[in-house]
């Protein structure tokens, strides 16, 4: 009967909604455009099935014939409007577009928060390839750092940026300070802060060698 058909359709809509939400959450966690598109596929089933169900129920109550084409038009508009953002995101992934401006600003905030350990930074580049976010930048540090200390600071920065973005491939390039160098005395004080990043105190013996003046680390 018609009533049984309506019940079956309602159950189908509920199942499609549940599957759509599970896939959508997985797509958000992994950053997968394919999962986002598949979630949209099930969501359109929800809206189309729900629209048909609603129009049939309302038609039985009101007898309005325009409900069926009206609901069909509304569902069609929704499908198109929901598909456009997914389409744009997929194109951006294929084109290796830069990360959104607000994401780039978060990266800058992380680096800036490490002054004066970091004298300056430049050449910040970002891109997204599928679900993978990639970041690289040059960081200017005191030329008096030992190679081990310079590596410790760079590794710490990369981990902080990756953590802030919820996972990313981050590469930093180290440059020694030149005209903007804070000076040997200040560098020595800052150096103790760098060593604390690795859980070592000021009593740590200085092992390794200094980077040659004017030479990239």
PDB file of C-alpha atoms in Angstrom:
ATOM      1  CA  UNK A   1       0.000   0.000   0.000  1.00  0.00           C
ATOM      2  CA  UNK A   2       0.925   3.671  -0.248  1.00  0.00           C
ATOM      3  CA  UNK A   3       1.345   3.965   3.519  1.00  0.00           C
ATOM      4  CA  UNK A   4       3.856   1.105   3.607  1.00  0.00           C
ATOM      5  CA  UNK A   5       5.750   2.738   0.738  1.00  0.00           C
ATOM      6  CA  UNK A   6       5.939   6.009   2.676  1.00  0.00           C
ATOM      7  CA  UNK A   7       7.322   4.207   5.732  1.00  0.00           C
ATOM      8  CA  UNK A   8       9.966   2.415   3.644  1.00  0.00           C
ATOM      9  CA  UNK A   9      10.940   5.714   2.008  1.00  0.00           C
ATOM     10  CA  UNK A  10      11.243   7.389   5.426  1.00  0.00           C
ATOM     11  CA  UNK A  11      13.550   4.603   6.625  1.00  0.00           C
ATOM     12  CA  UNK A  12      15.628   4.953   3.454  1.00  0.00           C
ATOM     13  CA  UNK A  13      15.974   8.711   4.010  1.00  0.00           C
ATOM     14  CA  UNK A  14      17.080   8.147   7.612  1.00  0.00           C
ATOM     15  CA  UNK A  15      19.676   5.562   6.547  1.00  0.00           C
ATOM     16  CA  UNK A  16      21.044   7.870   3.829  1.00  0.00           C
ATOM     17  CA  UNK A  17      21.344  10.728   6.327  1.00  0.00           C
ATOM     18  CA  UNK A  18      23.266   8.518   8.786  1.00  0.00           C
ATOM     19  CA  UNK A  19      25.681   7.319   6.081  1.00  0.00           C
ATOM     20  CA  UNK A  20      26.127  10.870   4.773  1.00  0.00           C
ATOM     21  CA  UNK A  21      27.103  12.193   8.212  1.00  0.00           C
ATOM     22  CA  UNK A  22      29.626   9.404   8.817  1.00  0.00           C
ATOM     23  CA  UNK A  23      31.280   9.976   5.447  1.00  0.00           C
ATOM     24  CA  UNK A  24      31.231  13.764   5.915  1.00  0.00           C
ATOM     25  CA  UNK A  25      33.047  13.505   9.254  1.00  0.00           C
ATOM     26  CA  UNK A  26      35.613  11.146   7.737  1.00  0.00           C
ATOM     27  CA  UNK A  27      36.135  13.623   4.886  1.00  0.00           C
ATOM     28  CA  UNK A  28      36.702  16.492   7.336  1.00  0.00           C
ATOM     29  CA  UNK A  29      39.183  14.454   9.383  1.00  0.00           C
ATOM     30  CA  UNK A  30      41.210  13.337   6.362  1.00  0.00           C
ATOM     31  CA  UNK A  31      40.705  16.401   4.147  1.00  0.00           C
ATOM     32  CA  UNK A  32      39.573  14.114   1.305  1.00  0.00           C
ATOM     33  CA  UNK A  33      37.605  15.778  -1.493  1.00  0.00           C
ATOM     34  CA  UNK A  34      36.451  12.350  -2.707  1.00  0.00           C
ATOM     35  CA  UNK A  35      34.823  11.562   0.640  1.00  0.00           C
ATOM     36  CA  UNK A  36      33.234  15.016   0.738  1.00  0.00           C
ATOM     37  CA  UNK A  37      31.746  14.421  -2.715  1.00  0.00           C
ATOM     38  CA  UNK A  38      30.501  10.971  -1.686  1.00  0.00           C
ATOM     39  CA  UNK A  39      28.896  12.504   1.393  1.00  0.00           C
ATOM     40  CA  UNK A  40      27.122  14.992  -0.879  1.00  0.00           C
ATOM     41  CA  UNK A  41      25.879  12.084  -2.997  1.00  0.00           C
ATOM     42  CA  UNK A  42      24.123  10.522   0.001  1.00  0.00           C
ATOM     43  CA  UNK A  43      22.922  13.934   1.185  1.00  0.00           C
ATOM     44  CA  UNK A  44      21.192  14.530  -2.156  1.00  0.00           C
ATOM     45  CA  UNK A  45      19.409  11.202  -1.628  1.00  0.00           C
ATOM     46  CA  UNK A  46      18.207  12.558   1.711  1.00  0.00           C
ATOM     47  CA  UNK A  47      16.864  15.770   0.189  1.00  0.00           C
ATOM     48  CA  UNK A  48      15.335  14.158  -2.881  1.00  0.00           C
ATOM     49  CA  UNK A  49      13.756  11.305  -0.904  1.00  0.00           C
ATOM     50  CA  UNK A  50      12.668  13.663   1.860  1.00  0.00           C
ATOM     51  CA  UNK A  51      11.243  16.087  -0.692  1.00  0.00           C
ATOM     52  CA  UNK A  52       9.222  13.380  -2.391  1.00  0.00           C
ATOM     53  CA  UNK A  53       8.001  12.101   0.967  1.00  0.00           C
ATOM     54  CA  UNK A  54       6.985  15.599   2.054  1.00  0.00           C
ATOM     55  CA  UNK A  55       5.222  16.405  -1.205  1.00  0.00           C
ATOM     56  CA  UNK A  56       3.230  13.140  -1.118  1.00  0.00           C
ATOM     57  CA  UNK A  57       2.121  13.696   2.473  1.00  0.00           C
ATOM     58  CA  UNK A  58       1.170  17.338   1.857  1.00  0.00           C
ATOM     59  CA  UNK A  59      -0.629  16.440  -1.386  1.00  0.00           C
ATOM     60  CA  UNK A  60      -2.772  13.910   0.454  1.00  0.00           C
ATOM     61  CA  UNK A  61      -3.650  16.594   3.013  1.00  0.00           C
ATOM     62  CA  UNK A  62      -4.115  19.631   0.750  1.00  0.00           C
ATOM     63  CA  UNK A  63      -4.614  18.265  -2.771  1.00  0.00           C
ATOM     64  CA  UNK A  64      -2.251  20.933  -4.164  1.00  0.00           C
ATOM     65  CA  UNK A  65      -0.844  19.623  -7.459  1.00  0.00           C
ATOM     66  CA  UNK A  66       1.985  22.167  -7.641  1.00  0.00           C
ATOM     67  CA  UNK A  67       3.697  20.664  -4.582  1.00  0.00           C
ATOM     68  CA  UNK A  68       5.423  17.882  -6.523  1.00  0.00           C
ATOM     69  CA  UNK A  69       7.141  20.072  -9.190  1.00  0.00           C
ATOM     70  CA  UNK A  70       7.786  22.785  -6.581  1.00  0.00           C
ATOM     71  CA  UNK A  71       9.629  20.410  -4.274  1.00  0.00           C
ATOM     72  CA  UNK A  72      11.514  18.910  -7.244  1.00  0.00           C
ATOM     73  CA  UNK A  73      12.718  22.405  -8.230  1.00  0.00           C
ATOM     74  CA  UNK A  74      13.838  23.179  -4.666  1.00  0.00           C
ATOM     75  CA  UNK A  75      15.765  19.903  -4.428  1.00  0.00           C
ATOM     76  CA  UNK A  76      17.438  20.576  -7.787  1.00  0.00           C
ATOM     77  CA  UNK A  77      18.559  24.045  -6.673  1.00  0.00           C
ATOM     78  CA  UNK A  78      19.973  22.593  -3.460  1.00  0.00           C
ATOM     79  CA  UNK A  79      21.943  19.902  -5.304  1.00  0.00           C
ATOM     80  CA  UNK A  80      23.557  22.463  -7.625  1.00  0.00           C
ATOM     81  CA  UNK A  81      24.392  24.897  -4.805  1.00  0.00           C
ATOM     82  CA  UNK A  82      25.869  22.116  -2.651  1.00  0.00           C
ATOM     83  CA  UNK A  83      27.940  20.671  -5.511  1.00  0.00           C
ATOM     84  CA  UNK A  84      29.653  23.950  -6.479  1.00  0.00           C
ATOM     85  CA  UNK A  85      31.846  24.253  -3.323  1.00  0.00           C
ATOM     86  CA  UNK A  86      32.919  20.607  -3.687  1.00  0.00           C
ATOM     87  CA  UNK A  87      33.767  21.243  -7.345  1.00  0.00           C
ATOM     88  CA  UNK A  88      35.833  24.337  -6.502  1.00  0.00           C
ATOM     89  CA  UNK A  89      37.701  22.479  -3.729  1.00  0.00           C
ATOM     90  CA  UNK A  90      38.550  19.602  -6.079  1.00  0.00           C
ATOM     91  CA  UNK A  91      39.864  22.032  -8.717  1.00  0.00           C
ATOM     92  CA  UNK A  92      42.008  23.786  -6.082  1.00  0.00           C
ATOM     93  CA  UNK A  93      43.481  20.444  -4.980  1.00  0.00           C
ATOM     94  CA  UNK A  94      44.354  19.497  -8.559  1.00  0.00           C
ATOM     95  CA  UNK A  95      45.904  22.920  -9.194  1.00  0.00           C
ATOM     96  CA  UNK A  96      48.048  22.833  -6.004  1.00  0.00           C
ATOM     97  CA  UNK A  97      46.601  26.123  -4.804  1.00  0.00           C
ATOM     98  CA  UNK A  98      47.979  27.969  -1.785  1.00  0.00           C
ATOM     99  CA  UNK A  99      46.367  27.403   1.593  1.00  0.00           C
ATOM    100  CA  UNK A 100      43.602  29.880   2.559  1.00  0.00           C
ATOM    101  CA  UNK A 101      44.755  33.334   3.787  1.00  0.00           C
ATOM    102  CA  UNK A 102      43.464  32.650   7.306  1.00  0.00           C
ATOM    103  CA  UNK A 103      45.576  29.471   7.445  1.00  0.00           C
ATOM    104  CA  UNK A 104      48.675  31.333   6.248  1.00  0.00           C
ATOM    105  CA  UNK A 105      48.051  33.942   8.953  1.00  0.00           C
ATOM    106  CA  UNK A 106      47.994  31.194  11.587  1.00  0.00           C
ATOM    107  CA  UNK A 107      51.396  30.011  10.343  1.00  0.00           C
ATOM    108  CA  UNK A 108      52.760  33.552  10.605  1.00  0.00           C
ATOM    109  CA  UNK A 109      51.410  33.822  14.148  1.00  0.00           C
ATOM    110  CA  UNK A 110      53.261  30.645  15.168  1.00  0.00           C
ATOM    111  CA  UNK A 111      56.571  31.917  13.781  1.00  0.00           C
ATOM    112  CA  UNK A 112      56.101  35.418  15.207  1.00  0.00           C
ATOM    113  CA  UNK A 113      55.359  33.956  18.642  1.00  0.00           C
ATOM    114  CA  UNK A 114      58.922  32.580  18.732  1.00  0.00           C
ATOM    115  CA  UNK A 115      60.634  35.959  18.631  1.00  0.00           C
ATOM    116  CA  UNK A 116      63.334  36.719  19.762  1.00  0.00           C
ATOM    117  CA  UNK A 117      64.420  33.096  19.250  1.00  0.00           C
ATOM    118  CA  UNK A 118      63.670  33.870  15.608  1.00  0.00           C
ATOM    119  CA  UNK A 119      65.196  37.114  14.313  1.00  0.00           C
ATOM    120  CA  UNK A 120      63.103  37.158  11.130  1.00  0.00           C
ATOM    121  CA  UNK A 121      61.562  34.927   8.468  1.00  0.00           C
ATOM    122  CA  UNK A 122      60.808  35.156   4.746  1.00  0.00           C
ATOM    123  CA  UNK A 123      59.892  33.161   1.627  1.00  0.00           C
ATOM    124  CA  UNK A 124      56.839  31.573   3.283  1.00  0.00           C
ATOM    125  CA  UNK A 125      55.128  29.295   0.769  1.00  0.00           C
ATOM    126  CA  UNK A 126      52.131  27.008   1.162  1.00  0.00           C
ATOM    127  CA  UNK A 127      50.220  24.644  -1.060  1.00  0.00           C
ATOM    128  CA  UNK A 128      47.701  21.865  -0.836  1.00  0.00           C
ATOM    129  CA  UNK A 129      47.892  18.671  -2.835  1.00  0.00           C
ATOM    130  CA  UNK A 130      44.809  16.564  -2.208  1.00  0.00           C
ATOM    131  CA  UNK A 131      44.482  16.072   1.557  1.00  0.00           C
ATOM    132  CA  UNK A 132      48.146  16.964   2.185  1.00  0.00           C
ATOM    133  CA  UNK A 133      49.126  20.471   3.335  1.00  0.00           C
ATOM    134  CA  UNK A 134      52.693  21.571   2.587  1.00  0.00           C
ATOM    135  CA  UNK A 135      54.559  24.540   4.084  1.00  0.00           C
ATOM    136  CA  UNK A 136      58.114  25.814   3.693  1.00  0.00           C
ATOM    137  CA  UNK A 137      59.833  28.991   4.840  1.00  0.00           C
ATOM    138  CA  UNK A 138      63.223  30.536   5.617  1.00  0.00           C
ATOM    139  CA  UNK A 139      63.913  31.479   9.222  1.00  0.00           C
ATOM    140  CA  UNK A 140      66.679  33.909  10.235  1.00  0.00           C
ATOM    141  CA  UNK A 141      68.416  33.072  13.527  1.00  0.00           C
ATOM    142  CA  UNK A 142      71.442  34.288  15.473  1.00  0.00           C
ATOM    143  CA  UNK A 143      74.700  33.390  13.731  1.00  0.00           C
ATOM    144  CA  UNK A 144      76.184  32.360  17.111  1.00  0.00           C
ATOM    145  CA  UNK A 145      73.961  29.272  17.364  1.00  0.00           C
ATOM    146  CA  UNK A 146      75.652  25.899  17.236  1.00  0.00           C
ATOM    147  CA  UNK A 147      74.438  23.694  14.405  1.00  0.00           C
ATOM    148  CA  UNK A 148      72.784  21.433  16.968  1.00  0.00           C
ATOM    149  CA  UNK A 149      70.911  24.378  18.505  1.00  0.00           C
ATOM    150  CA  UNK A 150      69.876  25.721  15.109  1.00  0.00           C
ATOM    151  CA  UNK A 151      68.494  22.310  14.181  1.00  0.00           C
ATOM    152  CA  UNK A 152      66.656  22.079  17.512  1.00  0.00           C
ATOM    153  CA  UNK A 153      64.922  25.422  16.930  1.00  0.00           C
ATOM    154  CA  UNK A 154      64.029  24.590  13.315  1.00  0.00           C
ATOM    155  CA  UNK A 155      62.643  21.190  14.309  1.00  0.00           C
ATOM    156  CA  UNK A 156      60.579  22.801  17.078  1.00  0.00           C
ATOM    157  CA  UNK A 157      59.132  25.390  14.671  1.00  0.00           C
ATOM    158  CA  UNK A 158      58.221  22.740  12.106  1.00  0.00           C
ATOM    159  CA  UNK A 159      56.408  20.645  14.716  1.00  0.00           C
ATOM    160  CA  UNK A 160      54.532  23.682  16.065  1.00  0.00           C
ATOM    161  CA  UNK A 161      53.349  24.728  12.594  1.00  0.00           C
ATOM    162  CA  UNK A 162      52.305  21.159  11.748  1.00  0.00           C
ATOM    163  CA  UNK A 163      50.413  20.820  15.044  1.00  0.00           C
ATOM    164  CA  UNK A 164      48.630  24.141  14.472  1.00  0.00           C
ATOM    165  CA  UNK A 165      47.437  22.994  11.039  1.00  0.00           C
ATOM    166  CA  UNK A 166      46.279  19.619  12.305  1.00  0.00           C
ATOM    167  CA  UNK A 167      49.045  17.831  10.431  1.00  0.00           C
ATOM    168  CA  UNK A 168      51.176  19.133   7.556  1.00  0.00           C
ATOM    169  CA  UNK A 169      54.504  18.543   5.822  1.00  0.00           C
ATOM    170  CA  UNK A 170      56.650  21.469   7.026  1.00  0.00           C
ATOM    171  CA  UNK A 171      60.201  22.306   5.923  1.00  0.00           C
ATOM    172  CA  UNK A 172      62.236  25.237   7.250  1.00  0.00           C
ATOM    173  CA  UNK A 173      65.496  26.619   5.851  1.00  0.00           C
ATOM    174  CA  UNK A 174      67.886  28.301   8.280  1.00  0.00           C
ATOM    175  CA  UNK A 175      69.708  31.556   7.478  1.00  0.00           C
ATOM    176  CA  UNK A 176      72.165  33.318   9.848  1.00  0.00           C
ATOM    177  CA  UNK A 177      71.383  36.886  10.871  1.00  0.00           C
ATOM    178  CA  UNK A 178      73.341  39.678   9.216  1.00  0.00           C
ATOM    179  CA  UNK A 179      72.597  43.397   9.593  1.00  0.00           C
ATOM    180  CA  UNK A 180      69.670  42.727  11.942  1.00  0.00           C
ATOM    181  CA  UNK A 181      71.612  40.414  14.262  1.00  0.00           C
ATOM    182  CA  UNK A 182      70.688  41.169  17.913  1.00  0.00           C
ATOM    183  CA  UNK A 183      74.330  40.975  19.023  1.00  0.00           C
ATOM    184  CA  UNK A 184      76.461  38.358  20.748  1.00  0.00           C
ATOM    185  CA  UNK A 185      75.354  39.136  24.320  1.00  0.00           C
ATOM    186  CA  UNK A 186      71.656  38.947  23.505  1.00  0.00           C
ATOM    187  CA  UNK A 187      72.210  35.878  21.345  1.00  0.00           C
ATOM    188  CA  UNK A 188      73.801  34.076  24.290  1.00  0.00           C
ATOM    189  CA  UNK A 189      70.739  34.734  26.460  1.00  0.00           C
ATOM    190  CA  UNK A 190      68.389  33.615  23.702  1.00  0.00           C
ATOM    191  CA  UNK A 191      70.527  30.537  23.123  1.00  0.00           C
ATOM    192  CA  UNK A 192      69.659  29.238  26.582  1.00  0.00           C
ATOM    193  CA  UNK A 193      65.959  29.450  25.645  1.00  0.00           C
ATOM    194  CA  UNK A 194      66.625  27.430  22.500  1.00  0.00           C
ATOM    195  CA  UNK A 195      68.343  24.697  24.503  1.00  0.00           C
ATOM    196  CA  UNK A 196      65.395  24.574  26.894  1.00  0.00           C
ATOM    197  CA  UNK A 197      63.227  23.518  23.917  1.00  0.00           C
ATOM    198  CA  UNK A 198      65.027  20.195  24.088  1.00  0.00           C
ATOM    199  CA  UNK A 199      64.597  19.911  27.852  1.00  0.00           C
ATOM    200  CA  UNK A 200      68.178  20.937  28.616  1.00  0.00           C
ATOM    201  CA  UNK A 201      69.113  23.656  31.058  1.00  0.00           C
ATOM    202  CA  UNK A 202      71.774  26.376  30.940  1.00  0.00           C
ATOM    203  CA  UNK A 203      74.351  23.965  32.371  1.00  0.00           C
ATOM    204  CA  UNK A 204      74.437  22.034  29.075  1.00  0.00           C
ATOM    205  CA  UNK A 205      77.927  21.741  27.665  1.00  0.00           C
ATOM    206  CA  UNK A 206      78.348  23.410  24.309  1.00  0.00           C
ATOM    207  CA  UNK A 207      79.089  20.642  21.864  1.00  0.00           C
ATOM    208  CA  UNK A 208      79.337  20.966  18.123  1.00  0.00           C
ATOM    209  CA  UNK A 209      80.509  23.959  16.156  1.00  0.00           C
ATOM    210  CA  UNK A 210      79.269  27.415  15.290  1.00  0.00           C
ATOM    211  CA  UNK A 211      77.984  28.259  11.870  1.00  0.00           C
ATOM    212  CA  UNK A 212      80.569  30.301   9.946  1.00  0.00           C
ATOM    213  CA  UNK A 213      79.686  33.993   9.895  1.00  0.00           C
ATOM    214  CA  UNK A 214      77.700  34.901   6.818  1.00  0.00           C
ATOM    215  CA  UNK A 215      77.257  31.258   5.846  1.00  0.00           C
ATOM    216  CA  UNK A 216      73.812  29.537   5.822  1.00  0.00           C
ATOM    217  CA  UNK A 217      73.376  26.829   8.420  1.00  0.00           C
TER     218      UNK A 217
END
